[in-house]
Amino acid sequence: MRHLIIIFISLTLITSCVDSLDDYNIDQKRPSTAPAETFLTASVKLLSDLIATPNVNVNNFRLYAQQWATTTYLQEPRYDLTSRIIPQNIWQTLYKDVIADLREARRLTDEDDLIAEGDKAAMIAQLEVIEVYTWFVLVTTFGDAPYSQAMDYRNPVPVYDNDETIYADILVRLDDAIASLASGGDGFDHADVMYDGDLDQWIKFANSLKLKLGMLLADVDKAKAKQIVEAAAANVFTSNDDNARFPYLSSPPNNNPLSANLNPAFSSRQDYVVASTITDKMNALNDPRRPFYFTTVNGEYKGGNYGFANAYGDFSHTSNKTIAADFEALFLDYSEVEFLLAEAVERGFAVGGTAEEHYNKAIEASIVYWGGTVADATTYRNQASVKYTSAAGTYKEKIGLQKWIALYNRGIDAWTEWRRLDYPVLLPPSGGNVPVGLTIPVRIIYPINEQTLNGINRQAAADGMGGDLATSKLFWDVN
Amino acid sequence: MKKILLLLLVTILSIPVLAQETNVSGKVTDEADGAPLPGVNVVVKGTTNGTVTDSNGKYSLTVPSSSNTLVFSFIGLVTQEVEVGGRQVIDVPMKADITQLNEVVVTALGIERKRNELPYAAQQVTGDQITTTRNANFVNALSGKVAGVDIKTNNNLGGSTNVVIRGYKSITGNNQALFVIDGVPVSNANTNSIQQRNGGTGVDYGNAAADINPDNIASLNVLKGAAATALYGSRAANGVIMITTKKGKKDAFSVVVNSGVTVGVIDKTTYAKYQREYGAGYNPGFYSGDLGSGVAPVVQFDADASFGTQFDPNLMVYHWDALDPFSPNYQQMKPWVGAKNDPSEFYEQAVTSNQNITLMGGTDKTVFKLAYTRVDDKGVLPNSKLEKDLINFSASYDISNRLTVGASANYSRITGVGRYGTGYNGNNPNQQFRQWWQVNTDIKEQKDAYFRNQLNISWNWPDLTGVGPPIYSDNPYWTRYKNYANDSRDHYFGYATMTYKITDWMEAIGRIAFDATTDFQEERVAVGSSGVRFGIDPSVAPISVPSFYSRYNQSYSETNYDLLLNFNKKISENFNLTGLLGTNVRRTRLSSMKAATNGGLVIPELYSLSNSVSPLQAPLESYVRVGVDGIFANANLGYKEMLFLDLSARQDKSTTLPEGNNSYFYFSTSGGFVFSKLISASWLTFGKARVNYAEVGNDPVPLSLYDVYDKPTAFGSVAMFSLPNTKNNPDLVAERTKSLEAGIEAEFFEGRLGFDFTWYQSNSFDQAIPVNLTSATGYVARFVNSGEVENKGIEISAFATPIESENFSWTLGLAFTRNRNTVVSLYSDAVTNVQLSDVINPLQGSVTTNAAVGHPYGVLKGTNFVYTDGQRTVNSQGRYIATASSAEIIGNPNPDWLGGITNTFNYKNVKLNFLIDIRHGGDIFSLDQWYGEGTGLYPNTAGLNELGVPKRAPVAEGGGVILPGVKQDGTPNDIRASNQDGNGTVFGYPNSPPRAWYVYDGSYIKLREVALTYSLPSAWIENLRPLKGIDISLVGRNLWIIDKNMQYSDPEETLSSGNSTNGYQSGAYPAIKTYGFNVKFNL
């Protein structure tokens, strides 16, 4: 009998006991350490994807800016923000995919004793510039948002900070970053797919971003805007070579999201045509960028009726250039900078040059960037309807229109500039079966799941702006 | 049941025969069928002298002259006392004890207990009750039969079944019951992807418990509460379904052959009904073109809606087939009329063949069983089939009087082709049929178009050129024949065991149990399809791909090493002690890999990873191991078979907890009082009251302690790493469920009437789960020990035999379940809601499922109606106004109660059995109605309004719809809302009405099972030796939905088993009515 009990006991002791299995809780397939720089690449890629994608679940800003119209489904051009989880997708990408990875890169860089202090400062400055850019997108999209208590998993219900407060803080951070970039250390290089570690370019990018941030305040706090813009103006982009761009590759998943959604090699869907709002304007101005922007129908550039159904075959689509798999995406470009400078001159800021010079450079930069020639640009801007001195309207109208054209395919920026400059005049769809009283969103409502995940703080923020509505204007949008 | 009991006694008892004076012999038979009964105790009254009957039911013993009475007894049979009266041959027919209260039930760890000793709720179901209607998935056959168990079956071929006992306890963890077969825990996990479970692309591959052969089940016992399952430890916190398989009998041999075929057809009351007045388009109108017979109107092929022009048989138009060069209608016009065959004609007849042979027998020292079952299941969708081969072997051998060894080996192979695509997914044909369809499309013409050349010629041409893949919807036959999934699962489970009788009151059992599955799944989308959204990484939202191939390999194994010391000791005249001491060592291992092509397929119809257009992305790998060591003890003290006290305790140590803090202890204490021992009333046959309290601990899921990174595909040569979506937590502690249960069971009038009533409450604390977070924290979820969920409820099972005569009897069984579930608190006072539906792969339609403090588990949230004086409010256009907030509670998916009523009528050799299954309450959001009404498919979107004017006519002409409700000023609504076109409609998604409008009551009353069985009279069988019996049955399942409130769907339909999508339907499959017959031969 004793033998048998020994057999039984040994049956259960064949395996080792739990305390010796300490590697069971270690994931054998995923790393617990990784180089800091890899998080920079990941966050920049995801930020670019958000800005570039035309996916109806994420980025409908090409619609709000009326550069595009839809063929069949009219919820998004009619500003329905709840049928799909559009706000959540933007919010989640910015916080969780972009800022979280930037913070992780920063933590790992900070903790790495092998990096020289000067290099560390430069690396962190690169991360800061991208983070400031991200906060800029977030705050100009939603308004108040978790900031001071954000990015802390131990606090599941972070309060929403006032957007003006956040904005002031990111300006300070941007200045600090600019100082660090210029202090002589080496930054991230191989992982920096934008500038390959060229910190001079980063300094230009950071200053151009600062120029953009400063101009946003021009209507609400002119003195502050003036100070920021003047401080930045000397070090901004000076050619298209300086552009902050994301270089997509030809194969998934690193192809341009435009191609993933619109290129027949990847999708059979036919959801978009370009809107007549933009084709009519560009046709009237004989714009040389049309062949680079649009396809033709019977040799013409013909846009669909914004906010209504449009037969795909009857209207121009976005060009093959834009749906190429490796078409690059832009974070900030030279043309945009020159438009900002033109505006700065008009507002009386000391940035050098005349408004017309900057305006002309901006248009030329855009035309050349898209594939036109300097001669095309000259011809174009010499038309009375384009020429700065003869074109109709105030500086806001003139710059607003040309900037809107130049910001083709850059929906978020086109929408923000439209909100800021209030030109060109865009009208929401109306009549027919359109619900009454549509207005173009001037902000994006908070994600639906903020109601289920951080309800009280979201409610407080909503109450503070007179309701969580797409019609609640943000602090800088006073006109 | 009886036979098992016999077997047990044969193996356990060996009472010595003592030589005495008078010799008496005879045969003990079953009164019902005259069969010999082995193992019956025969004792000389007032002595310990006795014997047991042999395998032929024969006995012989000597009776002392001082005694004159023999007592024949056996558990499950009515004990008889027979006067010897000088006789030397005494044959005794014995009768079944219907009360069954003395039956032996199998409890945790395979321990057998007499039912009257049990101080907790357990409900036994016999194998016959499970196999009545020949359902190949025995889990489905439990529906309506067991109180306290909520079974939800979807209508997929071999789809997964949700089995929840006494309510949802874990907020985001596992809530499924544990299956244990002969002491071997068997996985009931499904391998469904998170996208599939949240209504995205995928296939429901079913759950592994469905691999169990129903014909191999002798009995099944449901252990519901923590007290019953505490010995199993943590993993049994959700209740246990204990399965005892059939075993051979000593000195006997029998063969049973079952052969059955059932056919199934869809229940059209659970499918879409279409309006038949308006055809393709979001707006009335046609394209214009010359498709071969002159310029004429052309159907709006690209519009996946039916808000177009009114049908007019005199209007000749080009339909989609005018662009199909192989169609007889090529370049031809046809009248503008509705389809003759709507999508319900897409569904075929299902055929299931179920063949089983079981051989059982034994010698005086051995028993064995060998069974083989083959199931061929052809589904209702074209090109769908499931094949199952199930092989079961078990044997035991008595090496000596004290030592017995036994082993069991089971192998199941399940292969599936064309399991149904689920959810919002182009590979689910219901996405087009229920949501995005043109009612002018004739499904039979689509069938012909596909079969002429196996081409993807769909109604949904992108334009008038007839070139290119469909814009949204593939030809549904193309989908089924080209874009199908296939899979196989090899499932091995078994045990080896040794039992040693140390003394007559103590035995030691050693057991190694093993359960392993190997899964292989392939999914594909052919070149030429419209493409689907697909991605292998659940942390990244899927993207559009034109074609793909993916494969998934998983191997899983679990090994349990048990050592038990069992004792059963009569301490004194009045006290009896049974109990056990034991250890359990459990090791599980799961290894899986999923890989897919990238950017499409190069060579059409070649499904291999190397056929990828772009370089492959890294496959998704996982390797997960768990080790748990447990020690446990249990004691049951009985006093005069009247009072019972049961104590058990267990300590577990788990690798999924942080080292140094990885053990946790829990216990249960229970008392039973057989009060009928004190009340001598002829009407009371048996009565017992019981109460128990138990705590059960549970460990977290593995790999939830330490942080790791995600590795996205590199950007060219630049590596990328990223933080994961979920933040792990190195400080997790074991979670705990505390439960209190009280019950009373009684039988009256010699077992003609009886009931079992149980009240319970269980509170689960410190659940170690991932909770969704606002992404402003930098994560979308975090592992925490969270909050408290309370379940309380009552369970009633009852039976009655209102009529019992020689030739006719009628018995009634009832099962009633009522569970109330509340989320008491969450992981922080500031947190009042945890979203259950995934945030990366959210439910379409912008509804969420949630655990909200103070509310039942799983509540649906979304926009609600704005109510004015309790009335739904409309806006100035006559449309319902939705609340600004999407956090309004708009539905509770939990049923108010469940009920099942079984009726059995016996008349001579004929037995009629039927089960009515009731679910009351439980809300469901229907994405099908949300989209389908918006696209004008359903009858309510067409027809005439109360003025007799078409609803689709302009409001100015008297058309439109007046929705019931009030205007914003509170006066009754008299605004006629426009319903002219697909973007201006008042119905469905286009103008974002309240989501609450598309929440339906999921109640139903179903005639679940009907079986009519005829046993051929034994006189006929005499001539057919060696046959001992033939039973012929006509069976039916789900024949009639007696009542339901959800108009076009089966309220039972779900995407998958699991937590997140209860109360949500998308692309729902119709219910299947099955009819068939079965012949059972006993040899």
Coordinates of C-alpha atoms in Angstrom, one line a residue, chain A residues 1-2 4-5 7-46 55 57 71-75 78 80-86 88-97 99-104 107-108 135 145-147 149-158 160 190-193 246-255 260-261 264-271 307-314 432-437 445 447-456 458-459 468-469, chain B residues 282-283 287 302-304 403 436 462-463 469-472 498-502 508-512 529-531 533 539 542-546 561-563 565 583 585-588 598-599 614-615 617 621-629 653-660 662 701-725 727-728 772-780 782 827-828 830-835 838-840 842-846 848 850 861 863 875-877 879 884-888 930-931 978 981-985 989-992 995:
Chain A
M1 CA 0.0 0.0 0.0
R2 CA 2.8 2.3 0.8
L4 CA 0.9 3.0 -4.1
I5 CA 0.7 6.1 -2.1
I7 CA 3.2 6.5 -6.7
F8 CA 0.2 8.7 -6.3
I9 CA 2.2 11.4 -4.6
S10 CA 4.9 11.3 -7.2
L11 CA 2.2 11.7 -9.9
T12 CA 1.4 15.1 -8.6
L13 CA 5.0 16.1 -8.0
I14 CA 6.2 15.4 -11.5
T15 CA 5.7 19.0 -12.3
S16 CA 7.4 21.7 -10.4
C17 CA 5.5 23.9 -8.0
V18 CA 4.1 27.3 -8.9
D19 CA 6.8 29.3 -7.1
S20 CA 9.4 28.0 -9.5
L21 CA 7.4 29.0 -12.6
D22 CA 8.3 32.7 -12.3
D23 CA 8.6 33.1 -16.1
Y24 CA 5.0 32.1 -16.6
N25 CA 3.9 35.7 -16.1
I26 CA 6.5 37.1 -18.5
D27 CA 5.1 37.5 -22.0
Q28 CA 7.4 35.5 -24.2
K29 CA 6.3 37.2 -27.4
R30 CA 6.4 40.9 -26.6
P31 CA 9.3 43.0 -25.3
S32 CA 9.4 44.9 -22.1
T33 CA 12.1 47.2 -23.3
A34 CA 12.6 49.0 -26.6
P35 CA 14.7 51.9 -27.9
A36 CA 13.2 55.3 -27.2
E37 CA 13.6 56.5 -30.8
T38 CA 11.2 53.8 -32.1
F39 CA 8.3 55.5 -30.2
L40 CA 9.0 58.7 -32.0
T41 CA 8.6 57.0 -35.4
A42 CA 5.4 55.3 -34.3
S43 CA 3.8 58.5 -32.9
V44 CA 4.7 60.6 -36.0
K45 CA 3.3 57.8 -38.3
L46 CA 0.0 57.7 -36.4
N55 CA -11.8 57.4 -43.7
N57 CA -15.0 57.1 -39.4
T71 CA -21.7 60.0 -53.5
T72 CA -24.2 58.1 -51.5
Y73 CA -24.0 58.5 -47.8
L74 CA -24.9 62.0 -46.6
Q75 CA -24.6 61.7 -42.8
R78 CA -24.6 66.8 -43.2
D80 CA -23.7 63.9 -38.2
L81 CA -21.1 63.3 -35.6
T82 CA -22.8 60.5 -33.7
S83 CA -23.7 57.9 -36.3
R84 CA -20.0 56.9 -36.4
I85 CA -17.5 57.4 -33.6
I86 CA -15.6 60.1 -35.4
Q88 CA -13.6 59.1 -30.4
N89 CA -11.3 58.1 -33.3
I90 CA -9.6 61.5 -33.4
W91 CA -9.4 61.8 -29.6
Q92 CA -8.1 58.3 -29.1
T93 CA -5.4 58.6 -31.8
L94 CA -4.1 61.9 -30.4
Y95 CA -4.0 60.9 -26.8
K96 CA -3.3 57.2 -26.9
D97 CA -1.4 56.7 -30.1
I99 CA 1.0 61.6 -27.1
A100 CA 1.4 58.4 -25.1
D101 CA 4.2 57.2 -27.3
L102 CA 5.9 60.5 -27.3
R103 CA 5.8 60.5 -23.5
E104 CA 7.2 57.0 -23.5
R107 CA 10.7 58.7 -20.3
L108 CA 13.1 56.2 -21.9
W135 CA -2.0 69.4 -28.6
A145 CA -9.6 68.8 -22.9
P146 CA -7.7 66.8 -20.2
Y147 CA -4.2 68.2 -20.1
Q149 CA -4.2 65.5 -15.3
A150 CA -4.0 63.6 -18.6
M151 CA -1.6 60.8 -19.5
D152 CA -1.8 59.3 -16.0
Y153 CA -3.5 55.9 -15.9
R154 CA -3.8 56.1 -12.1
N155 CA -6.3 58.9 -12.6
P156 CA -9.2 57.4 -14.7
V157 CA -11.2 60.6 -14.6
P158 CA -8.9 63.5 -15.5
Y160 CA -10.7 69.0 -18.6
H190 CA 17.5 57.4 -38.1
A191 CA 14.1 57.3 -36.4
D192 CA 13.3 60.8 -37.6
V193 CA 11.6 60.1 -40.9
F246 CA 5.6 62.3 -43.8
P247 CA 7.0 60.1 -46.6
Y248 CA 4.6 57.2 -47.0
L249 CA 5.9 53.9 -48.6
S250 CA 4.3 51.9 -51.3
S251 CA 3.2 48.8 -49.4
P252 CA 0.6 48.4 -46.6
P253 CA 0.5 49.2 -43.8
N254 CA 2.8 52.1 -44.5
N255 CA 1.0 53.4 -47.6
A260 CA -5.9 52.5 -48.6
N261 CA -9.4 54.0 -48.8
P264 CA -8.8 50.7 -56.6
A265 CA -5.8 48.5 -55.7
F266 CA -7.0 48.5 -52.1
S267 CA -10.7 49.3 -52.1
S268 CA -13.6 49.1 -54.4
R269 CA -15.5 51.9 -52.7
Q270 CA -16.5 55.1 -54.5
D271 CA -17.6 57.3 -51.6
G307 CA -24.3 67.7 -49.0
F308 CA -26.3 65.9 -51.6
A309 CA -26.0 62.5 -53.4
N310 CA -23.7 62.6 -56.5
A311 CA -23.3 59.8 -59.1
Y312 CA -19.6 58.8 -58.9
G313 CA -19.2 58.6 -62.6
D314 CA -20.5 62.1 -63.3
G432 CA -34.6 69.3 -50.4
N433 CA -34.5 66.6 -47.8
V434 CA -31.8 68.3 -45.7
P435 CA -32.6 68.6 -42.1
V436 CA -33.4 72.2 -41.2
G437 CA -30.9 74.4 -39.5
I445 CA -18.1 67.2 -30.0
P447 CA -16.4 61.4 -28.0
I448 CA -19.4 59.4 -27.0
N449 CA -17.4 57.2 -24.8
E450 CA -16.2 60.1 -22.8
Q451 CA -19.8 60.1 -21.5
T452 CA -19.4 56.6 -20.4
L453 CA -15.8 56.8 -19.2
N454 CA -15.3 60.3 -17.8
G455 CA -18.8 61.6 -17.6
I456 CA -18.7 64.1 -14.9
R458 CA -16.9 65.9 -19.7
Q459 CA -20.2 67.4 -18.5
D468 CA -21.0 70.1 -26.0
L469 CA -22.1 71.2 -29.4
Chain B
Y282 CA -31.7 56.4 -52.2
N283 CA -33.9 58.7 -54.3
Y287 CA -29.7 56.4 -64.6
D302 CA -24.6 51.5 -57.0
A303 CA -27.4 52.4 -54.5
D304 CA -27.7 49.8 -51.9
L403 CA -6.9 -1.5 -6.5
W436 CA -28.3 47.3 -47.7
P462 CA -20.1 50.3 -59.5
D463 CA -21.3 52.0 -62.7
P469 CA -15.8 44.4 -58.6
P470 CA -19.1 45.4 -57.0
I471 CA -19.0 48.6 -55.2
Y472 CA -20.3 47.3 -51.8
M498 CA -6.0 4.7 -10.0
T499 CA -8.2 4.0 -7.0
Y500 CA -6.9 2.2 -4.0
K501 CA -9.1 1.1 -1.1
I502 CA -7.0 1.6 1.9
A508 CA -7.0 7.1 -2.4
I509 CA -7.4 8.2 -5.9
G510 CA -4.7 9.5 -8.2
R511 CA -5.7 11.0 -11.5
I512 CA -4.0 12.6 -14.4
S529 CA -14.5 40.8 -54.4
S530 CA -15.6 44.2 -53.2
G531 CA -13.2 43.7 -50.3
R533 CA -12.3 45.5 -43.6
S539 CA -5.3 46.5 -31.1
P542 CA -9.1 46.9 -39.4
I543 CA -8.5 48.4 -42.8
S544 CA -10.0 47.8 -46.2
V545 CA -8.4 45.1 -48.2
P546 CA -9.3 44.0 -51.7
Y561 CA -2.8 16.1 -11.6
D562 CA -5.1 15.2 -8.7
L563 CA -4.5 13.3 -5.6
L565 CA -8.0 10.8 -0.1
T583 CA -4.2 18.3 -4.0
V585 CA -1.8 20.7 -9.8
R586 CA -2.9 22.4 -13.0
R587 CA -0.9 23.5 -15.9
T588 CA -2.3 25.1 -19.1
N598 CA -0.8 42.1 -47.0
G599 CA -2.3 44.3 -49.7
S614 CA 3.1 43.2 -50.4
P615 CA 5.6 41.7 -47.9
Q617 CA 3.2 41.9 -41.8
E621 CA 1.8 35.4 -31.8
S622 CA 0.9 34.5 -28.4
Y623 CA 2.2 32.1 -25.8
V624 CA 0.4 31.9 -22.5
R625 CA 1.0 29.6 -19.6
V626 CA -0.7 29.2 -16.3
G627 CA 0.1 27.1 -13.3
V628 CA -2.1 26.7 -10.3
D629 CA -1.4 24.5 -7.3
K653 CA -1.3 29.4 -5.6
S654 CA -1.3 30.8 -9.1
T655 CA 1.3 32.0 -11.5
T656 CA -0.9 34.8 -12.7
L657 CA -0.6 36.6 -9.4
P658 CA 2.6 38.5 -8.4
E659 CA 5.2 36.3 -6.8
G660 CA 5.2 36.5 -3.1
N662 CA 0.2 34.5 -5.2
V701 CA -6.0 36.2 -16.5
P702 CA -2.3 35.5 -17.3
L703 CA 0.1 38.1 -18.5
S704 CA -1.8 40.9 -16.9
L705 CA 0.9 42.0 -14.4
Y706 CA 3.9 43.3 -16.3
D707 CA 4.0 45.8 -19.1
V708 CA 5.1 45.0 -22.6
Y709 CA 5.2 46.9 -25.9
D710 CA 3.4 46.5 -29.1
K711 CA 5.5 46.2 -32.2
P712 CA 3.8 47.6 -35.3
T713 CA 5.2 46.7 -38.7
A714 CA 8.4 48.5 -39.3
F715 CA 8.4 51.7 -41.4
G716 CA 10.7 50.4 -44.1
S717 CA 13.9 49.9 -42.2
V718 CA 12.9 52.0 -39.3
A719 CA 11.6 50.0 -36.4
M720 CA 8.6 51.1 -34.5
F721 CA 7.4 50.2 -31.0
S722 CA 4.3 51.5 -29.3
L723 CA 2.6 51.4 -26.0
P724 CA -0.1 48.8 -25.8
N725 CA -3.8 49.6 -25.4
K727 CA -1.9 49.0 -18.9
N728 CA -1.0 46.0 -16.9
N772 CA -11.8 50.6 -20.3
L773 CA -10.4 54.1 -19.6
T774 CA -10.7 57.4 -21.3
S775 CA -7.8 57.5 -23.8
A776 CA -6.8 60.8 -22.2
T777 CA -5.0 58.6 -19.7
G778 CA -2.7 57.3 -22.4
Y779 CA -4.3 53.9 -22.4
V780 CA -7.7 52.6 -23.4
R782 CA -6.1 49.0 -17.5
Y827 CA -12.7 50.4 -8.9
S828 CA -12.8 54.0 -7.8
A830 CA -15.0 58.6 -9.1
V831 CA -15.8 55.9 -11.7
T832 CA -19.4 55.1 -12.2
N833 CA -19.3 53.3 -15.5
V834 CA -17.2 50.8 -17.3
Q835 CA -17.8 50.4 -21.0
D838 CA -14.6 47.3 -27.1
V839 CA -13.3 50.8 -27.6
I840 CA -11.0 49.9 -30.5
P842 CA -16.7 49.6 -31.1
L843 CA -20.2 48.4 -31.8
Q844 CA -21.6 49.9 -35.0
G845 CA -24.6 52.2 -34.5
S846 CA -22.9 54.1 -31.7
T848 CA -22.3 50.8 -26.0
N850 CA -21.8 49.0 -19.9
K861 CA -26.4 53.1 -23.7
T863 CA -29.2 58.4 -27.4
N875 CA -39.1 68.3 -33.8
S876 CA -40.5 70.8 -36.3
Q877 CA -39.9 68.3 -39.1
R879 CA -38.8 63.5 -36.5
A884 CA -27.7 65.1 -26.8
S885 CA -26.2 62.5 -24.5
S886 CA -25.3 59.1 -25.7
A887 CA -24.9 57.9 -22.2
E888 CA -28.6 57.4 -21.7
W930 CA -31.4 50.7 -37.8
Y931 CA -29.9 50.4 -41.2
S978 CA -41.1 63.5 -44.9
D981 CA -36.1 59.3 -49.9
G982 CA -33.3 57.5 -48.3
N983 CA -31.6 60.6 -46.9
G984 CA -34.7 62.4 -45.9
T985 CA -36.5 59.4 -44.4
Y989 CA -30.0 55.7 -39.4
P990 CA -30.1 58.6 -41.9
N991 CA -31.1 61.4 -39.6
S992 CA -29.8 59.9 -36.4
R995 CA -31.0 54.8 -30.7

